[in-house]
Every structure is written in structure tokens, then in C-alpha cells.
Short mmCIF file of C-alpha atoms (C1' of nucleotides) in Angstrom, two decimals:
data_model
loop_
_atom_site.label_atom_id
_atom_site.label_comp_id
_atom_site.label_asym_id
_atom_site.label_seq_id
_atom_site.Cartn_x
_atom_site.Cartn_y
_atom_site.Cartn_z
CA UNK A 18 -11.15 -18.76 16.91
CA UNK A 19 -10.82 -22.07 15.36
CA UNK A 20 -7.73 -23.60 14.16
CA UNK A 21 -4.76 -21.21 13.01
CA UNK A 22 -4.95 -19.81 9.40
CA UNK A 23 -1.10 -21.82 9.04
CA UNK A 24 -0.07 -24.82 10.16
CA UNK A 25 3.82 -24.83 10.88
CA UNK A 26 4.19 -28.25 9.85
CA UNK A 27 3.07 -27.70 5.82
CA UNK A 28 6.19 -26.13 4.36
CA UNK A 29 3.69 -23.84 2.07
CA UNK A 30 2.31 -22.76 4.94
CA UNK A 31 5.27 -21.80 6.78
CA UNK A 32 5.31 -19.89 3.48
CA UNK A 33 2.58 -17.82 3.32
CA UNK A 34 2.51 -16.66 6.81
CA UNK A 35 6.09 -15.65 6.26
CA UNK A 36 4.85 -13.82 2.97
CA UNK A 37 1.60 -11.95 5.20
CA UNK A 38 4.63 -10.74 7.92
CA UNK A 39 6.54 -9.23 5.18
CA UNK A 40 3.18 -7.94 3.21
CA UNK A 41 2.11 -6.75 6.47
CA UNK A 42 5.33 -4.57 7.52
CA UNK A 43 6.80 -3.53 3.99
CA UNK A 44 3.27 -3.84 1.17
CA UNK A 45 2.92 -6.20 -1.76
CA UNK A 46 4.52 -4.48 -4.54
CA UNK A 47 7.56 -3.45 -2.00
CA UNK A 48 8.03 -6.85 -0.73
CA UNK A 49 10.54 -8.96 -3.02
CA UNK A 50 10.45 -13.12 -3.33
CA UNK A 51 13.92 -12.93 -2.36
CA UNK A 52 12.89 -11.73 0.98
CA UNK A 53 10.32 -14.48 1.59
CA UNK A 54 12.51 -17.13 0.67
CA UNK A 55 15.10 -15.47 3.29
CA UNK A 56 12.37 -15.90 5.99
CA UNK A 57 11.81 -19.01 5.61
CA UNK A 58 15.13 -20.03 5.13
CA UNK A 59 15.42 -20.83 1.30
CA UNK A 60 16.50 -19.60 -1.71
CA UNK A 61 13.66 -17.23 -3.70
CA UNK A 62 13.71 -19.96 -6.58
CA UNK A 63 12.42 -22.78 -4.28
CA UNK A 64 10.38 -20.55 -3.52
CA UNK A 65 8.43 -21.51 -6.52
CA UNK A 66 8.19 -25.15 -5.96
CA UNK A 67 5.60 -24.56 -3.37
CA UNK A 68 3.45 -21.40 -5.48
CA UNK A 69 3.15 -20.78 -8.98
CA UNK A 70 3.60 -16.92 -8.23
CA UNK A 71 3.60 -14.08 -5.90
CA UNK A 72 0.31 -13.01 -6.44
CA UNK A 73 -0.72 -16.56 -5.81
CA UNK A 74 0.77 -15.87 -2.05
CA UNK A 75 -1.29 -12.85 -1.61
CA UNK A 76 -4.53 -14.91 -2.93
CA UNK A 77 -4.06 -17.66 -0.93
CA UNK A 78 -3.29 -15.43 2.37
CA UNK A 79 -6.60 -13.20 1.69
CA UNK A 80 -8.60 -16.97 0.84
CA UNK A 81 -7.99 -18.07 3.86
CA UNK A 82 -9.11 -14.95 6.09
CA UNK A 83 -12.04 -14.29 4.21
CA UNK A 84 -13.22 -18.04 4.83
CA UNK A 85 -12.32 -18.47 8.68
CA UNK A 86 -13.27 -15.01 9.78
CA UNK A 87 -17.16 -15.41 7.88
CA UNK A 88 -17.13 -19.12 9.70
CA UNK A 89 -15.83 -17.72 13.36
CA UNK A 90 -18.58 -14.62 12.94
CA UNK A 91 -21.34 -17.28 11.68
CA UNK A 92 -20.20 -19.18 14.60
CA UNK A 93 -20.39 -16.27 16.99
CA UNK A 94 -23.38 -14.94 16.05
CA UNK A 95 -25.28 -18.52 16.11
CA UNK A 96 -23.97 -18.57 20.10
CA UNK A 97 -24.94 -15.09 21.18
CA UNK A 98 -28.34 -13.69 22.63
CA UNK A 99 -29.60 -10.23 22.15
CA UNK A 100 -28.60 -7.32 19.93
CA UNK A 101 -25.96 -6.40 22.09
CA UNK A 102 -24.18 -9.20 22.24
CA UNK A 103 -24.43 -9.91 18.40
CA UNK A 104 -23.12 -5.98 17.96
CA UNK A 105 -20.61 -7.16 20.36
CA UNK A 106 -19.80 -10.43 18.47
CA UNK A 107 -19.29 -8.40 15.22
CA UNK A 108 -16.69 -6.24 16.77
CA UNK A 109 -14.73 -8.91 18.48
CA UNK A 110 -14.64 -11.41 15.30
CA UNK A 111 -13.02 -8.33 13.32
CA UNK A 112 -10.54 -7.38 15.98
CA UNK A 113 -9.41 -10.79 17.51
CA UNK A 114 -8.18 -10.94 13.93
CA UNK A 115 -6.50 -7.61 13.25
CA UNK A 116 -4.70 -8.22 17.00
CA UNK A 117 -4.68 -12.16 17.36
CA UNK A 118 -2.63 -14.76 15.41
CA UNK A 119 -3.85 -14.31 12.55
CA UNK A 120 -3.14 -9.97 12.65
CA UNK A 121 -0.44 -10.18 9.82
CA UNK A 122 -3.12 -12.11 7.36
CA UNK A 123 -5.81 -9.98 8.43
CA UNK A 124 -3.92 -6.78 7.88
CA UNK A 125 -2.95 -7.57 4.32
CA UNK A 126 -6.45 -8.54 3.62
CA UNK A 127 -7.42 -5.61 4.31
CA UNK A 128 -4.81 -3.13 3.01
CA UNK A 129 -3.42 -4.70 0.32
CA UNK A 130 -6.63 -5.52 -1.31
CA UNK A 131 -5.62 -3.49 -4.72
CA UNK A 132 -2.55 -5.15 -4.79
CA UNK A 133 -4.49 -8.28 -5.93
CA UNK A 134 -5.68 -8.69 -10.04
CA UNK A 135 -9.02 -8.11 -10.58
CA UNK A 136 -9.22 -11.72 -11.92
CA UNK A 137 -8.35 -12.66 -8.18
CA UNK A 138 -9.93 -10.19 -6.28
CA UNK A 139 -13.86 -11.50 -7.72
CA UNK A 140 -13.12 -15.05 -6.91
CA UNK A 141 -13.15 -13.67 -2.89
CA UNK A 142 -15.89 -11.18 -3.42
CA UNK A 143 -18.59 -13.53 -3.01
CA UNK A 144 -17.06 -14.27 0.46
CA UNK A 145 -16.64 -10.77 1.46
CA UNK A 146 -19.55 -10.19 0.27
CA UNK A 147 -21.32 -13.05 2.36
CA UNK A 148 -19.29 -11.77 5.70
CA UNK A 149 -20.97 -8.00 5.15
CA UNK A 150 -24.32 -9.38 4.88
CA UNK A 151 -23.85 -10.85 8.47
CA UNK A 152 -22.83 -7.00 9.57
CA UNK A 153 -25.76 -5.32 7.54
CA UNK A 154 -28.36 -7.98 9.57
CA UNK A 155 -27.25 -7.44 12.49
CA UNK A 156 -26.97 -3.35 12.22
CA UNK A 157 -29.83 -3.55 11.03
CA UNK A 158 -31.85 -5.13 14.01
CA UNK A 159 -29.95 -2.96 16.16
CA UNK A 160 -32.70 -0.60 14.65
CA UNK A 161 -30.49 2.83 14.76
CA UNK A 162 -31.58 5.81 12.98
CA UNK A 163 -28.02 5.69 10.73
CA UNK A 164 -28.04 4.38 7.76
CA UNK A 165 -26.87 0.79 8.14
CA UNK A 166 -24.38 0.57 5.15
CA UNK A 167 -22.68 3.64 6.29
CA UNK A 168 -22.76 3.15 9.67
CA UNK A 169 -20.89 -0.63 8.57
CA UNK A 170 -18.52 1.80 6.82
CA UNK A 171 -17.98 3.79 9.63
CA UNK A 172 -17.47 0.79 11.88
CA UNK A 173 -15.45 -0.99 9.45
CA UNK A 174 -13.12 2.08 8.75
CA UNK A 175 -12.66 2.49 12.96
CA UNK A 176 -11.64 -0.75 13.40
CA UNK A 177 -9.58 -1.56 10.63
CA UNK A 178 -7.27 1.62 11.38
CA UNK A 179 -6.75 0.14 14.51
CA UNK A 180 -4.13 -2.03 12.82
CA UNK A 181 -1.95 1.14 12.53
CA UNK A 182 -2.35 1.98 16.12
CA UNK A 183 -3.36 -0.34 18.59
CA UNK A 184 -0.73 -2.65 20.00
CA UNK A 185 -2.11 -5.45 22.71
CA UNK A 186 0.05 -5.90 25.91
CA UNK A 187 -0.07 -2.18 26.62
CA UNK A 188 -2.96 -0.79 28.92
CA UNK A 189 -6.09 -1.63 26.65
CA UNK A 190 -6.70 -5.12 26.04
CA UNK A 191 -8.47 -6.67 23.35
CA UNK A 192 -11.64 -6.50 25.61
CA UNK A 193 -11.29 -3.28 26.35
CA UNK A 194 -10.90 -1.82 23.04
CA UNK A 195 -14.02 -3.86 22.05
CA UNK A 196 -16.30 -2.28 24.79
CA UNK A 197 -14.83 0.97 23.49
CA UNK A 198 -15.41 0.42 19.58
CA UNK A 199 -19.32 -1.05 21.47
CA UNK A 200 -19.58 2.00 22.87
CA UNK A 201 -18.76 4.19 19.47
CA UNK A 202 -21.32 2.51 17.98
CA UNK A 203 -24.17 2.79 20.95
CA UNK A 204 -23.51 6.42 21.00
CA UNK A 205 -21.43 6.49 24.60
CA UNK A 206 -18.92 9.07 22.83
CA UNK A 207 -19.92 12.15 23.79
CA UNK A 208 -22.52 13.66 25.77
CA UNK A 209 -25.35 14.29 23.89
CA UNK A 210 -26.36 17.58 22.88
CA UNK B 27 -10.32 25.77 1.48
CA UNK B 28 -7.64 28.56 -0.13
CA UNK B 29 -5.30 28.13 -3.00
CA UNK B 30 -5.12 24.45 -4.27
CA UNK B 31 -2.20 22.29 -3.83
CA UNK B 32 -0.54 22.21 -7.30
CA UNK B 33 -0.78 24.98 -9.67
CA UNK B 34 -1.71 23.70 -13.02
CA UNK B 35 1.15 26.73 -14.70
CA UNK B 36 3.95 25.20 -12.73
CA UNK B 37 5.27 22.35 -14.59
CA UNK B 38 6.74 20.74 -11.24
CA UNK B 39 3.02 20.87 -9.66
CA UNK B 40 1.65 19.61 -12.67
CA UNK B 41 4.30 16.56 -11.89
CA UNK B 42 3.39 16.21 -8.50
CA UNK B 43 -0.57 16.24 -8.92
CA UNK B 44 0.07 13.07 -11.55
CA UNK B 45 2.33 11.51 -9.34
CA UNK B 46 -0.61 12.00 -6.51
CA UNK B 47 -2.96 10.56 -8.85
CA UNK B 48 -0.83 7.70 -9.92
CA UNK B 49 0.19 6.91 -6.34
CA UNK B 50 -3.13 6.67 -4.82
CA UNK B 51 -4.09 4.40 -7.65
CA UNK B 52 -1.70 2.06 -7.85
CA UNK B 53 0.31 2.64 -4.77
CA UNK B 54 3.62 4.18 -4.11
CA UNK B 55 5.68 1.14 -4.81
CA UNK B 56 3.74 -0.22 -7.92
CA UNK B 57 3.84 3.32 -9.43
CA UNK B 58 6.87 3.85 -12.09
CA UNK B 59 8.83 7.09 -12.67
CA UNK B 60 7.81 6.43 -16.62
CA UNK B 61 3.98 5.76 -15.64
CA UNK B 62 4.43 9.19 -14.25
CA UNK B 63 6.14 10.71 -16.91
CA UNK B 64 3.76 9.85 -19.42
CA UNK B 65 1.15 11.42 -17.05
CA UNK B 66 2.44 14.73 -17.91
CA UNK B 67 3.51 13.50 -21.67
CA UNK B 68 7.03 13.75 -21.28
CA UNK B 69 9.93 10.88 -20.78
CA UNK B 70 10.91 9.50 -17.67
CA UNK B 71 14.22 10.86 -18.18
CA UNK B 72 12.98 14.62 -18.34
CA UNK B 73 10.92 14.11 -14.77
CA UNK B 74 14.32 14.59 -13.20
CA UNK B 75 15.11 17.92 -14.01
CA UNK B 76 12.04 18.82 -11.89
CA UNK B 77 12.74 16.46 -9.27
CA UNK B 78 16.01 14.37 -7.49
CA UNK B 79 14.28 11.52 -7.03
CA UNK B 80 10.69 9.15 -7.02
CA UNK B 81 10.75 9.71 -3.30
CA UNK B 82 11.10 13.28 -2.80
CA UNK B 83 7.98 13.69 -4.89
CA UNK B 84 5.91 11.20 -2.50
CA UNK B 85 7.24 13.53 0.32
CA UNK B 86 6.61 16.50 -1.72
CA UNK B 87 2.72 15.79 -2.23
CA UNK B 88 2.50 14.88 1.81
CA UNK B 89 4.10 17.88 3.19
CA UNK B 90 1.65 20.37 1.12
CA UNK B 91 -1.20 18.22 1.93
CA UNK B 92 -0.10 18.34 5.51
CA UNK B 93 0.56 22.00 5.75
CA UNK B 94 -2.37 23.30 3.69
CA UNK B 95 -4.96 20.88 6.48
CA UNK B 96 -3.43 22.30 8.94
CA UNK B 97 -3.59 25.87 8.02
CA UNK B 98 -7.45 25.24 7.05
CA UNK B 99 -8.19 23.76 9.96
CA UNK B 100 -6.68 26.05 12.41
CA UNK B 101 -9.09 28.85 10.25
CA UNK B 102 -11.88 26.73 10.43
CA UNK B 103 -11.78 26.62 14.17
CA UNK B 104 -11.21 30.28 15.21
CA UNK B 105 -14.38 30.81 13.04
CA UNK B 106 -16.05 27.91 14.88
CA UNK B 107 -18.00 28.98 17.81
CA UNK B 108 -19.33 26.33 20.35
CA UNK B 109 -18.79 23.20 20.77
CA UNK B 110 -20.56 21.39 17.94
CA UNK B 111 -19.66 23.69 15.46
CA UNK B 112 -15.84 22.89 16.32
CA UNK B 113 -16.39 19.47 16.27
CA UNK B 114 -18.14 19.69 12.70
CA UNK B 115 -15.04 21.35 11.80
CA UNK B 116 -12.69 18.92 12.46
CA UNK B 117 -14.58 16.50 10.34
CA UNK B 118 -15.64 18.51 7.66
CA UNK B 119 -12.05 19.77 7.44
CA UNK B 120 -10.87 15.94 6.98
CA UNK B 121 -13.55 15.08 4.28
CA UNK B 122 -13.27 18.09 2.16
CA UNK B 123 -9.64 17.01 1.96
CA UNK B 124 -10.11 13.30 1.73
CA UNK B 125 -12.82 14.17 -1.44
CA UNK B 126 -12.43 17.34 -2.69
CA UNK B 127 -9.89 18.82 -5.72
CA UNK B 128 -6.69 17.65 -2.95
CA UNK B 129 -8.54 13.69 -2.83
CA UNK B 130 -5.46 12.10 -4.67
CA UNK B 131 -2.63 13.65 -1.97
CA UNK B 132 -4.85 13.36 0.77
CA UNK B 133 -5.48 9.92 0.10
CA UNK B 134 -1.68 9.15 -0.76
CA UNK B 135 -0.91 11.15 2.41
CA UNK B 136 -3.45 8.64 5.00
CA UNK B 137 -2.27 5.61 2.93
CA UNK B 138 0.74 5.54 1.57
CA UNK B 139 2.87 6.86 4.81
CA UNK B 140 4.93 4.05 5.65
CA UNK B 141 6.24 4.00 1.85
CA UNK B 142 8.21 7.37 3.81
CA UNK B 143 11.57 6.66 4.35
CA UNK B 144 11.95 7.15 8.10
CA UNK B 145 14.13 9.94 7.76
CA UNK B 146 11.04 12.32 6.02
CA UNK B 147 8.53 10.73 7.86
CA UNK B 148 10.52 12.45 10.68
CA UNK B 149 10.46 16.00 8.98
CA UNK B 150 6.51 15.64 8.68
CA UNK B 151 6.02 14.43 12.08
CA UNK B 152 5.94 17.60 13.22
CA UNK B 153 2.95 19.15 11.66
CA UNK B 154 1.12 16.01 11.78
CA UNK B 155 1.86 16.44 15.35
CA UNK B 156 -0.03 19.85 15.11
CA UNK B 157 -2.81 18.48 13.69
CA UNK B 158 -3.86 15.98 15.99
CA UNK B 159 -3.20 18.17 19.06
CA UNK B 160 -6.01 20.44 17.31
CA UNK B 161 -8.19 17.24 17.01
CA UNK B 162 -7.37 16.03 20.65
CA UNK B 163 -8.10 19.81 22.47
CA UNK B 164 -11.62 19.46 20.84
CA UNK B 165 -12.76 16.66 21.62
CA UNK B 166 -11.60 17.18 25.26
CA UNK B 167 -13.70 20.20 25.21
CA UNK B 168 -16.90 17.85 23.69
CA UNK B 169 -15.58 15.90 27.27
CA UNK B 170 -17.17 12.50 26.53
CA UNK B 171 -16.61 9.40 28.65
CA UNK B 172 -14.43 7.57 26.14
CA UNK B 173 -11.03 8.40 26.27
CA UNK B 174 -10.10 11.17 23.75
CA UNK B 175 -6.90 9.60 22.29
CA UNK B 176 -8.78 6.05 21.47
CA UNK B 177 -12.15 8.75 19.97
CA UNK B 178 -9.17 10.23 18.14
CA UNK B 179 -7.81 6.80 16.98
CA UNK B 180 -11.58 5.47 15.96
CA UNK B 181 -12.89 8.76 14.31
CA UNK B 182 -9.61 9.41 11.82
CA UNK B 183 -10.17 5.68 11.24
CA UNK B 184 -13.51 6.02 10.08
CA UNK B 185 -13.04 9.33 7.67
CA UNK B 186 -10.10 7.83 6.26
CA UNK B 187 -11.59 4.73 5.34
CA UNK B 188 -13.99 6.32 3.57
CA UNK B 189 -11.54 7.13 0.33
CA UNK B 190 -12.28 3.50 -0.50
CA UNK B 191 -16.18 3.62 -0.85
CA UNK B 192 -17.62 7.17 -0.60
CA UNK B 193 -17.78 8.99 -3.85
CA UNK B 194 -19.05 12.37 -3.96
CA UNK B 195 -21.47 12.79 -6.58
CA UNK B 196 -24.13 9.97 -5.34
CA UNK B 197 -27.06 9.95 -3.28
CA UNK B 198 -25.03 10.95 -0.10
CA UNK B 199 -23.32 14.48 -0.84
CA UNK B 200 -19.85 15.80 1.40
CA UNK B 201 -22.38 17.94 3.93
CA UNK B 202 -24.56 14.91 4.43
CA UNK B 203 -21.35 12.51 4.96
CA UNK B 204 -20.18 15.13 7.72
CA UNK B 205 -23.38 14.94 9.56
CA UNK B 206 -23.75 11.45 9.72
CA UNK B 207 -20.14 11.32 10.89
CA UNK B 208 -21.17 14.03 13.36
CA UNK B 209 -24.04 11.79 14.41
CA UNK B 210 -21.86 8.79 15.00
CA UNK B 211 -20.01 10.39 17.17
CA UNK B 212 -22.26 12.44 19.48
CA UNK B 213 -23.94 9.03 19.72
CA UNK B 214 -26.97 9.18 17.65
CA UNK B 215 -25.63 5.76 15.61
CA UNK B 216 -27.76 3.30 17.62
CA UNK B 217 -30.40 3.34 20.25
CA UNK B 218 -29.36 3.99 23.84
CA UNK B 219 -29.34 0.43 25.69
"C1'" DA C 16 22.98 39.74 -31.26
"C1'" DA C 17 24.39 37.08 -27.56
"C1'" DG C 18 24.02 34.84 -23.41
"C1'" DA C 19 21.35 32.43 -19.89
"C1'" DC C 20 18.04 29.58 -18.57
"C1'" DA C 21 14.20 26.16 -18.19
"C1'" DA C 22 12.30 22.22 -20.32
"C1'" DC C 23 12.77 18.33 -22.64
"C1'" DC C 24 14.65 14.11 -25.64
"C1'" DA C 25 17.42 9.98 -26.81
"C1'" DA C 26 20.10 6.62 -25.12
"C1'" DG C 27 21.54 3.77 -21.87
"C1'" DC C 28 23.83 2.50 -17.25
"C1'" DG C 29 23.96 -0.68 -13.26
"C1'" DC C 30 20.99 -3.17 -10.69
"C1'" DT C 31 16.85 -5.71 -9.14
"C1'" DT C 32 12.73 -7.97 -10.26
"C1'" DG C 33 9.72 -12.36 -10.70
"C1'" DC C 34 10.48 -16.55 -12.42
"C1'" DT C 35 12.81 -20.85 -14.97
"C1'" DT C 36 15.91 -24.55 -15.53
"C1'" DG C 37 18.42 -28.71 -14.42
"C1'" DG C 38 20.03 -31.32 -11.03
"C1'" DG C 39 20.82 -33.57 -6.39
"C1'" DG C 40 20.00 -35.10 -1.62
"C1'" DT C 41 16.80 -37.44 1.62
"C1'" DG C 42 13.27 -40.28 3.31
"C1'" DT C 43 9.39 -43.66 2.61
"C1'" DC C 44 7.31 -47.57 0.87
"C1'" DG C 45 6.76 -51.73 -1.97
"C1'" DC D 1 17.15 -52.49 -3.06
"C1'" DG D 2 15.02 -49.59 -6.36
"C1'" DA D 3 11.43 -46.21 -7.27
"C1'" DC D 4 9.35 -42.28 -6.34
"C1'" DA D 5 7.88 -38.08 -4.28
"C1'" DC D 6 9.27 -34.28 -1.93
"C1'" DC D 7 12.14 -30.43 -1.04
"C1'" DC D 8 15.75 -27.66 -2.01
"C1'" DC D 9 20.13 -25.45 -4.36
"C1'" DA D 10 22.94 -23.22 -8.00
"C1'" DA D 11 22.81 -20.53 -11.78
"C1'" DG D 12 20.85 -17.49 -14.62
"C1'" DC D 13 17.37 -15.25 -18.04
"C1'" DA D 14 14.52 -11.48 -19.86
"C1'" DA D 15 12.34 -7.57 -18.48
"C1'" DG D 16 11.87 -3.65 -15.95
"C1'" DC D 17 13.52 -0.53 -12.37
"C1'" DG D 18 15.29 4.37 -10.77
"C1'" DC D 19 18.33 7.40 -12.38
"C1'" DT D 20 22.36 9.71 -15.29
"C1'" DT D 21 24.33 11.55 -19.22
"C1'" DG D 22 25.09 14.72 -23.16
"C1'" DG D 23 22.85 17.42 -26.04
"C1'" DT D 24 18.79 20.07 -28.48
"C1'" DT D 25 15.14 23.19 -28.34
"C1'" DG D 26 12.47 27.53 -27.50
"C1'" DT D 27 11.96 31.81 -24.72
"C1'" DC D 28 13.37 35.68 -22.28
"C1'" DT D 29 16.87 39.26 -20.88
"C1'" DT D 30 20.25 42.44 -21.66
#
DNA sequence: AAGACAACCAAGCGCTTGCTTGGGGTGTCG
DNA sequence: CGACACCCCAAGCAAGCGCTTGGTTGTCTT
């Protein structure tokens, strides 16, 4: 984890991570400008001097995931050793930022992704698209007999529903719930037949 | 799988299977009462004499969806002998909902819960409640290492997740989908260490 | 034949939505 | 001191929202 997604100081910025809390707890479409501009502390038209429109807010918020979480996994994955360890980077990159600072971001990136015009939503495929490639590598030297793109799926789905469980602070820490999402994916579930 | 959700001869379930459709679409939020209306080819206006309001047909869809898995899954389980077979229940139960003829509630149902007032989400909690108890006693029987209620968490993940890329039709069909999901989690994913 | 009922239309109500406009206060820098 | 961004408010617009109203159809029952 580099620097945070939103720097306090930048007024816009103080925007948009206002705009990914509210995203985050109420949706896009259910989320008014009104209601941002009360978070913040303005009134919903000044809103406007900062962001041409709403959807721009939920661009910009997804932009900025989609580029530090592929740098932080590139970065990750250039530091560890051994197919273990780059399984293990893959999972920790993805939850660090469903749990971390950046969790409200991350979680609208994630479920709000329809929300977002089709227009917008190419412009970030090529990054998502870039960040995948990283997982299908690395599943893919892990050598398992799965299919790699659905076992990514798989993976993907697990830990992205964490969001709607998992709360750090309680008994399982962020470590733990990686070594448990590791051992998913190494086959430590169940006992095999 | 018995009866289907909506019966096509009942205007009202005609209503509710667009307003399923509509809602896993576009979302709860971003779907209109005329968008619906038109589904069925008649006026916004006229969709209230079936129904008192957007909402109760969002709760409508989730409590059939909610009762029906239930009931198939408590079936499919009494004829499930061993432990394998009950675990291939549970997630053969969950993808023949998620992409089968009741996709569109199912989907809405996963999805679109927190769109629930809190009042009705407490009236379903109950048989959700059911549910997961069923999913919780088998996989204690499978008696893994990993702790059943985090299994739980990761597996429902995974099979829900999969309304956004897996499309029945392709190269992978449902029964293939369930064993691979099977696979992943009697730990045939990756390599043992 | 008459009544009852379900299903729908046409019109529109009160309110909220995303967004625009015009203007004013505050601080910085030449 | 004046100029110039920057940031924000006050007010409001056009469109769309969920929902209500009063009334018209066609079908079925008695």
C-alpha cells in the first residue's frame, strides 16, 4: 500500500471519498448529490464546481482503484519468491483493499460496476483487464488441475463477498482471513475424499 | 426443481417476473415503476392495482425465491446419501437457482438485498436463516480444518459471483460448473504444498 | 338482465432528481 | 492596491419519480 487513493487536503478529493462512503452503504442510483454535498459540508450545487457530474464521481473513484491496486499487485508480485507467496500476494493485494483504507472505493468498484455508462466502463477495461492477467499468470504457474479462468472466478467471487461479511477488529484479522482464502485455494477445505 | 416461481396465467406473476428481470438488470433503484409497466405492456398507473407499492414487489420476488430454495434444498438433501452427494447438493441447489428459469430473482435476491427496507429484510431473515443452517450442518459433517462459517462465507461468495460471468449455454454446462465448484472445495483447485 | 369483479387507461399530483445560473467572500501574488 | 483564482451559497429549472384518482372496459355469475 502506497499512498492513499484521497488526499484530505484536495477539496475534490475530500469529495469523492465522501461520494465512495455513500456509494458504498446506500448504491449509485440510490445515493443523491444532495447527500454528498451534506458530507462534505456543502451545498449539492457546489458540488458541481469540483465534477462535471455524478457519474464523473463514480469514474473517477473506480480510476483510481483500478490503477493503484494493478501497481501495489505489480509491486507485490515483483518482491515475492515462490508460487506460494505470489498466490499469497494476489490474495492480500485484493483484500487489504476491500478491508483497508481504501474498502469504501474498492467496494464500489466492484459492485457498482453497472452503475457506470458503457462509454466509461471501456476506458477502465484495459486496466482491469491488465490486473487479471497478473491473476491468470500466476494461477497458472501454480499448475492446478482447475481451469485457471474459473478458478480466478471462483477466487475472485470468495473474496469480493467478503465485503458483505467480514468486518476487521473482530477475531480474524486481515492475515488470518488471507491464510484462510490461501488455504481455499490449496485445497486445505476439506478432507479429501 | 418443482413449480416455477411466477405463473405466466397470473397477471401479478407475470408483473413480478418483469420486475425480476428489470431489477437484476438495471438494479433496484435505477429500475422505474413505468420501465416495468411497459414490461408487461400496460401503464405505470395500472401496475398498482396488482401491487401497493415498487417495494413490495422487490420483497415479493425475494420471499418466493427464498422459500422455493429452501424447500428444494431440504428435498435435495433427504435424497442425498453420503457425504459428497450432500455437499453436491448444496451447490447444485444454489446454481440451478442462480442460472436456471428463477436466474433473474435469484440474482435480484443475492444482489439487490440491502435495497430491503430493514423492516422486510427482517420478515425474510428467517428463512434465510434456514437456509444457511442447512449449508452450515453439511459442511460440519464434510468436517474440514477451515472453520465452517468462514467455508460458508467463501463458498456462497464464489456461486454468487458467478451471475456476473457464467452463462449457461457455453463450453462449461450447469453439471460441469457444480463439479468444479465441488473440486474447489474438497481441495482439488491447486497442488498440495 | 343485472350486478360484481378484475384489469386497465388517462391524467396528473406532490415531490425529488441532477444540474445550472449569477453572484460574493477570501486569500495570494504582482 | 488591484487582479485573479478558488471555493462556495442562494435560488431555481426542467425532467422524472412513485403513486393516486376517477372512470371505462370485458368477463363471469346469478
Amino acid at each position: 500500500m502506497q499512498a492513499p487513493l484521497f488526499d484530505p487536503d484536495k477539496p475534490r478529493d475530500r469529495l469523492l471519498a465522501a461520494a465512495a462512503r455513500l456509494f458504498r452503504r446506500q448504491g449509485y442510483a440510490a445515493t443523491t448529490v444532495r447527500e454528498i454535498g451534506a458530507e462534505v459540508g456543502i451545498l449539492s450545487g457546489s458540488l458541481f464546481h469540483h465534477v462535471r457530474s455524478k457519474e464523473e464521481m463514480l469514474f473517477a473513484v473506480m480510476e483510481r482503484v483500478i490503477a493503484a491496486m494493478l501497481a501495489d499487485l505489480r509491486a507485490e508480485l515483483s518482491r515475492a519468491e515462490g508460487g506460494e507467496a505470489r498466490l499469497r500476494a494476489l490474495i492480500a493485494v485484493e483484500l487489504t483493499y476491500l478491508h483497508g483504507p481504501a474498502a469504501d472505493a474498492t467496494a464500489v468498484l466492484f459492485h457498482e460496476w453497472r452503475a457506470l455508462s458503457a462509454d466509461r466502463q471501456a476506458v477502465l477495461l484495459d486496466g482491469r483487464g491488465a490486473y487479471f492477467a497478473l491473476w491468470d499468470q500466476v494461477l497458472a504457474e501454480a499448475g492446478g488441475a482447475m481451469d485457471p479462468a474459473v478458478l480466478r472466478q471462483f477466487l475472485h467471487g470468495a473474496l469480493a463477498w467478503t465485503s458483505f461479511w467480514y468486518r476487521p477488529g473482530g477475531a480474524l484479522d486481515l492475515d488470518g482471513l488471507t491464510a484462510q482464502a490461501l488455504a481455499l485455494v490449496q485445497g486445505a477445505a476439506l478432507p479429501l475424499r
